[in-house]
PDB file of C-alpha atoms in Angstrom:
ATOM      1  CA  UNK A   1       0.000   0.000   0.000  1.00  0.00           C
ATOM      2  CA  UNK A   2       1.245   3.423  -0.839  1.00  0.00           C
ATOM      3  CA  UNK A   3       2.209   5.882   1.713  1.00  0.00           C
ATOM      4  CA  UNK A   4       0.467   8.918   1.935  1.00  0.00           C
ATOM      5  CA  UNK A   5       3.456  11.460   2.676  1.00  0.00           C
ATOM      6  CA  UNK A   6       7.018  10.230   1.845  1.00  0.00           C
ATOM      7  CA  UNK A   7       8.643  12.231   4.783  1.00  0.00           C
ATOM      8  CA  UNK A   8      11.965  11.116   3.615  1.00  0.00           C
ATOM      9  CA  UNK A   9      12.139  12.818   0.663  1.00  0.00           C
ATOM     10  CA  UNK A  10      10.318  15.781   1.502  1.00  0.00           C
ATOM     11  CA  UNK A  11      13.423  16.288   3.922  1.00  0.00           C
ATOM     12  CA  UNK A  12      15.614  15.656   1.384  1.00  0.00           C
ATOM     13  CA  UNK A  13      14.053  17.755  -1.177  1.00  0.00           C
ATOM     14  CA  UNK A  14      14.626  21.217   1.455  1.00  0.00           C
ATOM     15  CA  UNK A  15      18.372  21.697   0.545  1.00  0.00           C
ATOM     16  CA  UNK A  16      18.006  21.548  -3.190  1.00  0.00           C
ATOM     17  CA  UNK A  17      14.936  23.811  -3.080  1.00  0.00           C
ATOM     18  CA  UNK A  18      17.026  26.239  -0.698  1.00  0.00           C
ATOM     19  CA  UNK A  19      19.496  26.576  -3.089  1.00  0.00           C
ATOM     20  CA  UNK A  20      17.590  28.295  -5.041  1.00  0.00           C
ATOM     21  CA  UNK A  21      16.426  30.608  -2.621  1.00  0.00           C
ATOM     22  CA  UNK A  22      18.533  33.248  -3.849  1.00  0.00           C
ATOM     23  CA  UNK A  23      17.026  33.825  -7.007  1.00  0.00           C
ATOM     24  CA  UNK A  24      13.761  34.127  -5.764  1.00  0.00           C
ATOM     25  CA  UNK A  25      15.003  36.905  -3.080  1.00  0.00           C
ATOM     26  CA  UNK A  26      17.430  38.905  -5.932  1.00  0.00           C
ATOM     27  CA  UNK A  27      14.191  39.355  -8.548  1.00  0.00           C
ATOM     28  CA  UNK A  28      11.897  40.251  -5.289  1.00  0.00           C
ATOM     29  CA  UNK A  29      14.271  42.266  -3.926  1.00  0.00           C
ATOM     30  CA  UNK A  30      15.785  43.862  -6.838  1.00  0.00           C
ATOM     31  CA  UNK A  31      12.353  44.458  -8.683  1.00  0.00           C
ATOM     32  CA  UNK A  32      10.775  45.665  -5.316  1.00  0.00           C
ATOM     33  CA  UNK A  33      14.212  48.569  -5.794  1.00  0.00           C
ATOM     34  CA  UNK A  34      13.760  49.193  -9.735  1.00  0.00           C
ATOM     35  CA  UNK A  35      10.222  49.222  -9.127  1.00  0.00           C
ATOM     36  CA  UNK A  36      10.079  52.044  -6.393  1.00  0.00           C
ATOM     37  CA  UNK A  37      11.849  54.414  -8.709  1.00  0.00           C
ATOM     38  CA  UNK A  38       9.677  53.781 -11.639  1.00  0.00           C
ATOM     39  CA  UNK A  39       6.681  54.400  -8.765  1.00  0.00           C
ATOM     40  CA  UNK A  40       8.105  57.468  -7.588  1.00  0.00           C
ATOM     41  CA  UNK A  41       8.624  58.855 -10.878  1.00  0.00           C
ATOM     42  CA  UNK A  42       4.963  57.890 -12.002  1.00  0.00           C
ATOM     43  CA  UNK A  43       3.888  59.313  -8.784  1.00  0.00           C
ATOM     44  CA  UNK A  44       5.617  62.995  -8.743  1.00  0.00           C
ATOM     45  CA  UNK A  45       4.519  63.031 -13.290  1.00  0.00           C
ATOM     46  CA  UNK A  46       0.733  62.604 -11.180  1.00  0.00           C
ATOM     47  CA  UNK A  47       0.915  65.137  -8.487  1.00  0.00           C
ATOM     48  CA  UNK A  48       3.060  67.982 -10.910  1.00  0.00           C
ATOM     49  CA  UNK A  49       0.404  66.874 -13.628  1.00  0.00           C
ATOM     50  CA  UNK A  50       3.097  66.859 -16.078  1.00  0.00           C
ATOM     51  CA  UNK A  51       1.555  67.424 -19.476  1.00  0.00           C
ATOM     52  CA  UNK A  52       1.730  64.255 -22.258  1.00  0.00           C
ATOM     53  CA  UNK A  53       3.693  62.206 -19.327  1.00  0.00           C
ATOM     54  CA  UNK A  54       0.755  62.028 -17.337  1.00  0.00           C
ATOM     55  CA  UNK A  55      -1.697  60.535 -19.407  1.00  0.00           C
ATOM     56  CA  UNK A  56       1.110  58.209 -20.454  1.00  0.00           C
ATOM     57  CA  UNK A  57       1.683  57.574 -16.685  1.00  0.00           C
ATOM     58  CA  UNK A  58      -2.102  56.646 -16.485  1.00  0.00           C
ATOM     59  CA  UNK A  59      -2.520  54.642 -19.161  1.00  0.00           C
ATOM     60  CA  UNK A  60       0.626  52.459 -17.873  1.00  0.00           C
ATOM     61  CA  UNK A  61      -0.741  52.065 -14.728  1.00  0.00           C
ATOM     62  CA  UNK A  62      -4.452  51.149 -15.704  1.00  0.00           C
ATOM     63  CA  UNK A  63      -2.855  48.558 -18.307  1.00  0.00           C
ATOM     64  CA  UNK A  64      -0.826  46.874 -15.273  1.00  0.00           C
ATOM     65  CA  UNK A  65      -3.523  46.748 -12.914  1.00  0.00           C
ATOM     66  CA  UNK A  66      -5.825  45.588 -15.568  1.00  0.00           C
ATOM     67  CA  UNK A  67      -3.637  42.832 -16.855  1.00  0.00           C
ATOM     68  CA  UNK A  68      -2.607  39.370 -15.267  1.00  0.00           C
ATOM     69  CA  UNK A  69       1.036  38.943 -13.963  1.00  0.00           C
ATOM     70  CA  UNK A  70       1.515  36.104 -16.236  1.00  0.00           C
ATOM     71  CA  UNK A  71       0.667  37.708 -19.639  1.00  0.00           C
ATOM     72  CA  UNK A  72       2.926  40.876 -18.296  1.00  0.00           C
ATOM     73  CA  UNK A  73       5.800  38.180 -17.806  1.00  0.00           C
ATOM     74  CA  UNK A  74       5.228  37.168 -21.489  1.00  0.00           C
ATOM     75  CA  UNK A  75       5.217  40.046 -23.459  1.00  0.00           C
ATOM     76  CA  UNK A  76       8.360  41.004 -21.666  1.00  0.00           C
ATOM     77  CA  UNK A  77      10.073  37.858 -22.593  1.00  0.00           C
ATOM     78  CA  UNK A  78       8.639  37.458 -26.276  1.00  0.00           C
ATOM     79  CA  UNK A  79       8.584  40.842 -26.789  1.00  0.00           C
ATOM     80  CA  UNK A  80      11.764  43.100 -25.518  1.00  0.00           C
ATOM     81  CA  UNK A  81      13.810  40.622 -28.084  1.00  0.00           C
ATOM     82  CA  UNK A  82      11.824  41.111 -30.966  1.00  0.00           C
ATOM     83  CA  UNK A  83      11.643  44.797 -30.226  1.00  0.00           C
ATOM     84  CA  UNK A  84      15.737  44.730 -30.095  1.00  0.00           C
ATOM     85  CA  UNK A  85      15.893  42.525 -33.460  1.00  0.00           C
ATOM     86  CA  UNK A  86      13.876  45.129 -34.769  1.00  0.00           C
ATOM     87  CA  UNK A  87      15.774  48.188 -33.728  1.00  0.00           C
ATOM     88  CA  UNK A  88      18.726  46.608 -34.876  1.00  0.00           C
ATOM     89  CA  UNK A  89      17.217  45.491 -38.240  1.00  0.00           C
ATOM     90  CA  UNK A  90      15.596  48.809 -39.388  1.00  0.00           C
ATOM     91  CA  UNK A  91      17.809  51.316 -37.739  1.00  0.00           C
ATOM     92  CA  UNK A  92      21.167  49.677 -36.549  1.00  0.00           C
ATOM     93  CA  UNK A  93      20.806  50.650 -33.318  1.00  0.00           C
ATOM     94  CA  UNK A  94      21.998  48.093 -30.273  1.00  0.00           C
ATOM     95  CA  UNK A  95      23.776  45.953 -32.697  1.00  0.00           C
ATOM     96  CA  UNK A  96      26.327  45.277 -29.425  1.00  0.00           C
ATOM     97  CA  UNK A  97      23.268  43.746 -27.496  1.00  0.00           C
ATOM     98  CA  UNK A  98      22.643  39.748 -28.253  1.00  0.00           C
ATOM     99  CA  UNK A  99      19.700  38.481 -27.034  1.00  0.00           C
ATOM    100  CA  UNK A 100      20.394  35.251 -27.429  1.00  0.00           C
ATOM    101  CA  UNK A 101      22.457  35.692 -24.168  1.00  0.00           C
ATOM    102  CA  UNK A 102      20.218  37.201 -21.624  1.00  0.00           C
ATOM    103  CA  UNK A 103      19.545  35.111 -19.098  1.00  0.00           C
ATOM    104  CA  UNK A 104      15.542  34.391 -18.006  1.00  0.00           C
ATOM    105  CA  UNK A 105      16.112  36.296 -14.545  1.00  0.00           C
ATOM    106  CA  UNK A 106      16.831  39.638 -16.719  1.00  0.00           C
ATOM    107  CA  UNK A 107      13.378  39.082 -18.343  1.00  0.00           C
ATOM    108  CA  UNK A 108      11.623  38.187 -14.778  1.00  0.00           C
ATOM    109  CA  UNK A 109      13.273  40.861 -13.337  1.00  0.00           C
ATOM    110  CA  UNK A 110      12.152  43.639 -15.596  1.00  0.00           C
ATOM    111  CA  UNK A 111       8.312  42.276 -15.617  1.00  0.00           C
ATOM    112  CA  UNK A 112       8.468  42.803 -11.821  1.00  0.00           C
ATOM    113  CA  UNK A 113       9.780  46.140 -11.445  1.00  0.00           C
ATOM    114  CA  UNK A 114       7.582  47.235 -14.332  1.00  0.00           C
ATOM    115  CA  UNK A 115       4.770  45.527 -12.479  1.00  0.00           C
ATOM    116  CA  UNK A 116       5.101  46.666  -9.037  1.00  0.00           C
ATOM    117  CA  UNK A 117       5.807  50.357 -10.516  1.00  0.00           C
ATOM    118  CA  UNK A 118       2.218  50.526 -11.550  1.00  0.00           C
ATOM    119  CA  UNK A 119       1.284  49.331  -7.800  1.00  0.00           C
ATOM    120  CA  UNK A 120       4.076  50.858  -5.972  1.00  0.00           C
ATOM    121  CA  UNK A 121       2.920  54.378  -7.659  1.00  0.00           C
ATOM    122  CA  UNK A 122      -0.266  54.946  -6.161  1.00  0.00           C
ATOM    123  CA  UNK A 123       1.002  53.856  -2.597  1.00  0.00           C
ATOM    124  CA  UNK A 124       3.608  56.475  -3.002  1.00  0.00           C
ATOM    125  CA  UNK A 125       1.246  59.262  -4.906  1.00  0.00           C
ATOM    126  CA  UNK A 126      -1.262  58.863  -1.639  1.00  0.00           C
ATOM    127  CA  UNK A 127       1.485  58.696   0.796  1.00  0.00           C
ATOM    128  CA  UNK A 128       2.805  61.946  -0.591  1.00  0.00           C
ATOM    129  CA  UNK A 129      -0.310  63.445  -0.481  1.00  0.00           C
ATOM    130  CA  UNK A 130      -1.512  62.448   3.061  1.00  0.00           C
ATOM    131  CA  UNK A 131       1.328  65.115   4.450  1.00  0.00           C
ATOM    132  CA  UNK A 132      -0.029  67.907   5.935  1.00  0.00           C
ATOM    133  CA  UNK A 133       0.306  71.079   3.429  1.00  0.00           C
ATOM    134  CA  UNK A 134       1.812  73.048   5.739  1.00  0.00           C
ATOM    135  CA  UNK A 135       5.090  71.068   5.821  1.00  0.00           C
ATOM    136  CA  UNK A 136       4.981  71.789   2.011  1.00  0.00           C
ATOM    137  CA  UNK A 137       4.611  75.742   2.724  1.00  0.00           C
ATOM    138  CA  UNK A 138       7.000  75.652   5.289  1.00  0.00           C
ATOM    139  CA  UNK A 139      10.384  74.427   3.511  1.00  0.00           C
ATOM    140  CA  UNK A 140       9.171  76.850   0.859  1.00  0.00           C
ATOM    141  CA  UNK A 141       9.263  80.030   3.412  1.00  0.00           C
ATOM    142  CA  UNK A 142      13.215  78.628   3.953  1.00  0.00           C
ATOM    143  CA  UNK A 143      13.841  78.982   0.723  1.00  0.00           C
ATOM    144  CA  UNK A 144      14.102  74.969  -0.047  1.00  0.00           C
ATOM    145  CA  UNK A 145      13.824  73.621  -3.723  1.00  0.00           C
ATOM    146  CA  UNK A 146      11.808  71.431  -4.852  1.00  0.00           C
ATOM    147  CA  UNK A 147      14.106  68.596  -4.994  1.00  0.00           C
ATOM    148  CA  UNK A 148      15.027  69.541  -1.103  1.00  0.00           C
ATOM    149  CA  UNK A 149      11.924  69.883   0.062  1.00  0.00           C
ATOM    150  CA  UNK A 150      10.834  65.955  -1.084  1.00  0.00           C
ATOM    151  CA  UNK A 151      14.305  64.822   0.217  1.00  0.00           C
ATOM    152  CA  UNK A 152      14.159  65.873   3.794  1.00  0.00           C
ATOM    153  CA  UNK A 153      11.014  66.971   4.375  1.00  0.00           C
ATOM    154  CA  UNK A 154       8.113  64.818   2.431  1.00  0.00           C
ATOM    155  CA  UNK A 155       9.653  61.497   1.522  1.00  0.00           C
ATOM    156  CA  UNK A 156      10.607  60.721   5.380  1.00  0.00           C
ATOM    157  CA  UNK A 157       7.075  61.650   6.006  1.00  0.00           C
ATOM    158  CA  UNK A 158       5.398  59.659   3.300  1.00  0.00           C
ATOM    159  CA  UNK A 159       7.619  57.098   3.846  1.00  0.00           C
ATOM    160  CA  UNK A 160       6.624  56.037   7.144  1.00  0.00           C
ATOM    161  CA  UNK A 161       2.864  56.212   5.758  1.00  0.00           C
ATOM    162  CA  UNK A 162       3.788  53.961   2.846  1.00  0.00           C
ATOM    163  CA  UNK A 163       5.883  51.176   4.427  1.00  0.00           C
ATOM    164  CA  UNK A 164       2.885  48.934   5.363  1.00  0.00           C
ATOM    165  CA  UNK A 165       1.158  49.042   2.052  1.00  0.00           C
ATOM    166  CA  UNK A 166       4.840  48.647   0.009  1.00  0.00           C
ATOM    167  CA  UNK A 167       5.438  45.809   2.306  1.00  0.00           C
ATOM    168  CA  UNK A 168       1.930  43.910   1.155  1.00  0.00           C
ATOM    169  CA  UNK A 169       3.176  44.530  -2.300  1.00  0.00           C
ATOM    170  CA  UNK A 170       6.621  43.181  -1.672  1.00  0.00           C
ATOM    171  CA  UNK A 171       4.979  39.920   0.522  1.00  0.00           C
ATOM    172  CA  UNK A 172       3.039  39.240  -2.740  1.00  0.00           C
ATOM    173  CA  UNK A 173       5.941  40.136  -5.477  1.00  0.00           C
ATOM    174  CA  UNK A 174       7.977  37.161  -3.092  1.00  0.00           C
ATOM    175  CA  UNK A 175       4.757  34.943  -3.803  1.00  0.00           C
ATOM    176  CA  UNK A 176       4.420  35.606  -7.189  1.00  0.00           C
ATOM    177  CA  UNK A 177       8.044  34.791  -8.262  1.00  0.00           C
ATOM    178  CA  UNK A 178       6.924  31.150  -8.424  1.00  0.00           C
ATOM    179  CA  UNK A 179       5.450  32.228 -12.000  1.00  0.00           C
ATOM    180  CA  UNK A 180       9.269  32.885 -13.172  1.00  0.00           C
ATOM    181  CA  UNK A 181       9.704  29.159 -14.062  1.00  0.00           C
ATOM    182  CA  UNK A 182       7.750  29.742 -16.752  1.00  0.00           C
ATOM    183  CA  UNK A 183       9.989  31.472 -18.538  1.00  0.00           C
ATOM    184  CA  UNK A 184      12.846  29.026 -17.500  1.00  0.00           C
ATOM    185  CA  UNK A 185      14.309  30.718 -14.177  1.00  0.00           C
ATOM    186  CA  UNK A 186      14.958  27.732 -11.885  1.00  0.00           C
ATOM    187  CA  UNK A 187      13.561  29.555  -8.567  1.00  0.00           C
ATOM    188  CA  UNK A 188      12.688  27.367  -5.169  1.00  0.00           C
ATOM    189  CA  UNK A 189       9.211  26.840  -7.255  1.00  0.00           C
ATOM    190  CA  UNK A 190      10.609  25.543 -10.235  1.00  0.00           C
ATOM    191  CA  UNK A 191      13.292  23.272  -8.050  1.00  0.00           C
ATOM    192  CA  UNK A 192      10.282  22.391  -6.452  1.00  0.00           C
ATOM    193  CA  UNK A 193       8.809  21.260  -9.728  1.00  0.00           C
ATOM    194  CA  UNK A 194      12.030  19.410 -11.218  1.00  0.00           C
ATOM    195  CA  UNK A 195      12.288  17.281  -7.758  1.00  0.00           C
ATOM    196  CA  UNK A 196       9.120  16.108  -8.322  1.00  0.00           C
ATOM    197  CA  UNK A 197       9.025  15.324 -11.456  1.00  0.00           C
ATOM    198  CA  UNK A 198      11.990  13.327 -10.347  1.00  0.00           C
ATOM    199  CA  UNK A 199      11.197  11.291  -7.758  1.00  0.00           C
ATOM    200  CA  UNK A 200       7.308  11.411  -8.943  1.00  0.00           C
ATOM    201  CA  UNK A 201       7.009  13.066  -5.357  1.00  0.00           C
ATOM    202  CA  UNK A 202       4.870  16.200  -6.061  1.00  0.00           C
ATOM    203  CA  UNK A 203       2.714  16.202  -2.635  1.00  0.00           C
ATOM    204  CA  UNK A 204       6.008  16.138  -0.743  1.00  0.00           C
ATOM    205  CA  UNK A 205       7.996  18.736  -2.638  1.00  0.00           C
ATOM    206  CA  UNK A 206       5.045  21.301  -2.823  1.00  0.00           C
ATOM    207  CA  UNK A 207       4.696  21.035   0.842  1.00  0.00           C
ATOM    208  CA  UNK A 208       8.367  21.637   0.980  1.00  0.00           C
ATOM    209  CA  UNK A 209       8.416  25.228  -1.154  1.00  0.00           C
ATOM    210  CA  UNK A 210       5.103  25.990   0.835  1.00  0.00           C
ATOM    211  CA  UNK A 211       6.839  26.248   3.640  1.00  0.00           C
ATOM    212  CA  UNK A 212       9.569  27.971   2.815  1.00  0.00           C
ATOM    213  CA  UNK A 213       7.433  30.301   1.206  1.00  0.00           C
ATOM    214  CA  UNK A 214       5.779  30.821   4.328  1.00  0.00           C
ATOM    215  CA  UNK A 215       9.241  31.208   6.534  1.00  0.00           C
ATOM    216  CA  UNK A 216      10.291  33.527   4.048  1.00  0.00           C
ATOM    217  CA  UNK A 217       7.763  35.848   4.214  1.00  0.00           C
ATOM    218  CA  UNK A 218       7.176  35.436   8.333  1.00  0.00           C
ATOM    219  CA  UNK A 219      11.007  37.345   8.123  1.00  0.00           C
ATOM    220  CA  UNK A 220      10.213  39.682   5.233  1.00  0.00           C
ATOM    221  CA  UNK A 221       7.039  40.500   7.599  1.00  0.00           C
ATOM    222  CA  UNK A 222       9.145  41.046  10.655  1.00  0.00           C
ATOM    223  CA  UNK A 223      11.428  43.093   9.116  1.00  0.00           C
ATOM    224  CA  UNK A 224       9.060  45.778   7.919  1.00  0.00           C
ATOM    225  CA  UNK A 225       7.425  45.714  11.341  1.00  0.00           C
ATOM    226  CA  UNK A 226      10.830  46.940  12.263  1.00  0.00           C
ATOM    227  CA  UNK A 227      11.449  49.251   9.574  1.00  0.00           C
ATOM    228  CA  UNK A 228       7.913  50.799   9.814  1.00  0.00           C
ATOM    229  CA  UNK A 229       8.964  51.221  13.719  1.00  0.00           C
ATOM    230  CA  UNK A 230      12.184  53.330  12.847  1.00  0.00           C
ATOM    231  CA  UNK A 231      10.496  55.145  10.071  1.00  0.00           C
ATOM    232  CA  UNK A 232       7.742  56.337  12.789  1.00  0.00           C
ATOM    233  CA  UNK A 233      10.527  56.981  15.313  1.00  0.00           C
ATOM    234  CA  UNK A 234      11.859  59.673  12.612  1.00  0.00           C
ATOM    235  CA  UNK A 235       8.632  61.101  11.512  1.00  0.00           C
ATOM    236  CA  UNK A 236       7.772  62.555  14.941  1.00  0.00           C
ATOM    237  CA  UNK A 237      11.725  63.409  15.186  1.00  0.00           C
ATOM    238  CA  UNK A 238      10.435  65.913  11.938  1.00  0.00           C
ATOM    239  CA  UNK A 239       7.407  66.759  13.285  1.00  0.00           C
ATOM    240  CA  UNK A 240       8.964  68.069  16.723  1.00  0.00           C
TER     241      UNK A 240
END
């Protein structure tokens, strides 16, 4: 009679699926960085209403929030080569870039950032806008500049306002990295998925990456607790 959990090789299975670990943490972690200045930067085009970049700003944002992950992932992949074949084609620009030589992670990574950009944007544009309008008055009457004023003044602010919802979008970027294998990045999902094709152990390995998953973000959540904690220890540091 066959067992119902193989506990042996679900042990077995952890260190292999670890080892992986790192790629899912560098496109989390690097997207969740790319994607916070492409949020900022669709965030200040929003609250300066910058003519022509704002509607584009819009329309990029309604597109990723109206579009699954997985198709996102796709037209990056299938779709940043063939625009580089054709810029290279028809105009003979990038002829130094091969695209036969990009690794998958590049792709995942890029699909990310430009995904949690759209997200990250409107965490940031509210943030920015919850801070009282006097703080924006004030560093004007000291003769701050613009680029001053959101430096010391209204970033620390919004910052501290925006942790908790940047860290739900980060806990669900770490999540949604198991779609990468898709594209043929070898993450702890798609270890996951080779071990049990392997070993014809699916139940056990699945349980395995499900609890990682669920370590990893237990730290990630932890972390921002901390972070959020410091970041309010500084905002009343402005405000006094």
């Amino acid at each position: 009679m066959e067992n119902l959990l193989d506990i042996n090789y679900l042990i077995e299975s952890f260190p292999a699926i670890i080892s992986r670990l790192p790629i899912t943490v560098g496109i989390a972690v690097g997207s969740l960085i790319l994607g916070l200045f492409i949020g900022i930067g669709t965030a200040l085009i929003k609250i300066y209403r910058v003519p022509v970049l704002r509607v584009i700003s819009s329309l990029y944002i309604s597109f990723i929030r109206g579009t699954p992950l997985l198709v996102q992932i796709y037209l990056v992949f299938y779709g940043i080569p063939k625009i580089i074949y054709y810029l290279q084609t028809e105009y003979g620009w990038l002829q130094y870039v091969d695209v036969n030589i990009i690794a998958p992670e590049v792709y995942a990574l890029l699909a990310f950032s430009i995904n949690l950009g759209a997200y990250l944007s409107e965490t940031i544009r509210s943030a920015i806008e919850s801070v009282d309008r006097g703080q924006f008055e004030a560093a004007k009457s000291i003769g701050m500049s613009p680029t001053q004023m959101m430096l010391k003044i209204i970033f620390p602010q919004a910052l501290a306002v925006a942790i908790p919802n940047i860290g739900n979008v980060f806990i669900s970027s770490i999540k949604d990295t198991s779609l990468v294998f898709i594209i043929g990045v070898i993450d702890i999902m798609g270890q996951a998925k080779i071990l049990g094709s392997r070993g014809l152990a699916f139940f056990e390995v699945y349980i395995a990456v499900s609890i990682i998953y669920w370590i990893l973000c237990i730290i990630v959540e932890r972390l921002l607790v901390k972070i959020e904690r410091r970041a309010r220890r500084y905002e009343r540091g402005i405000a006094s």
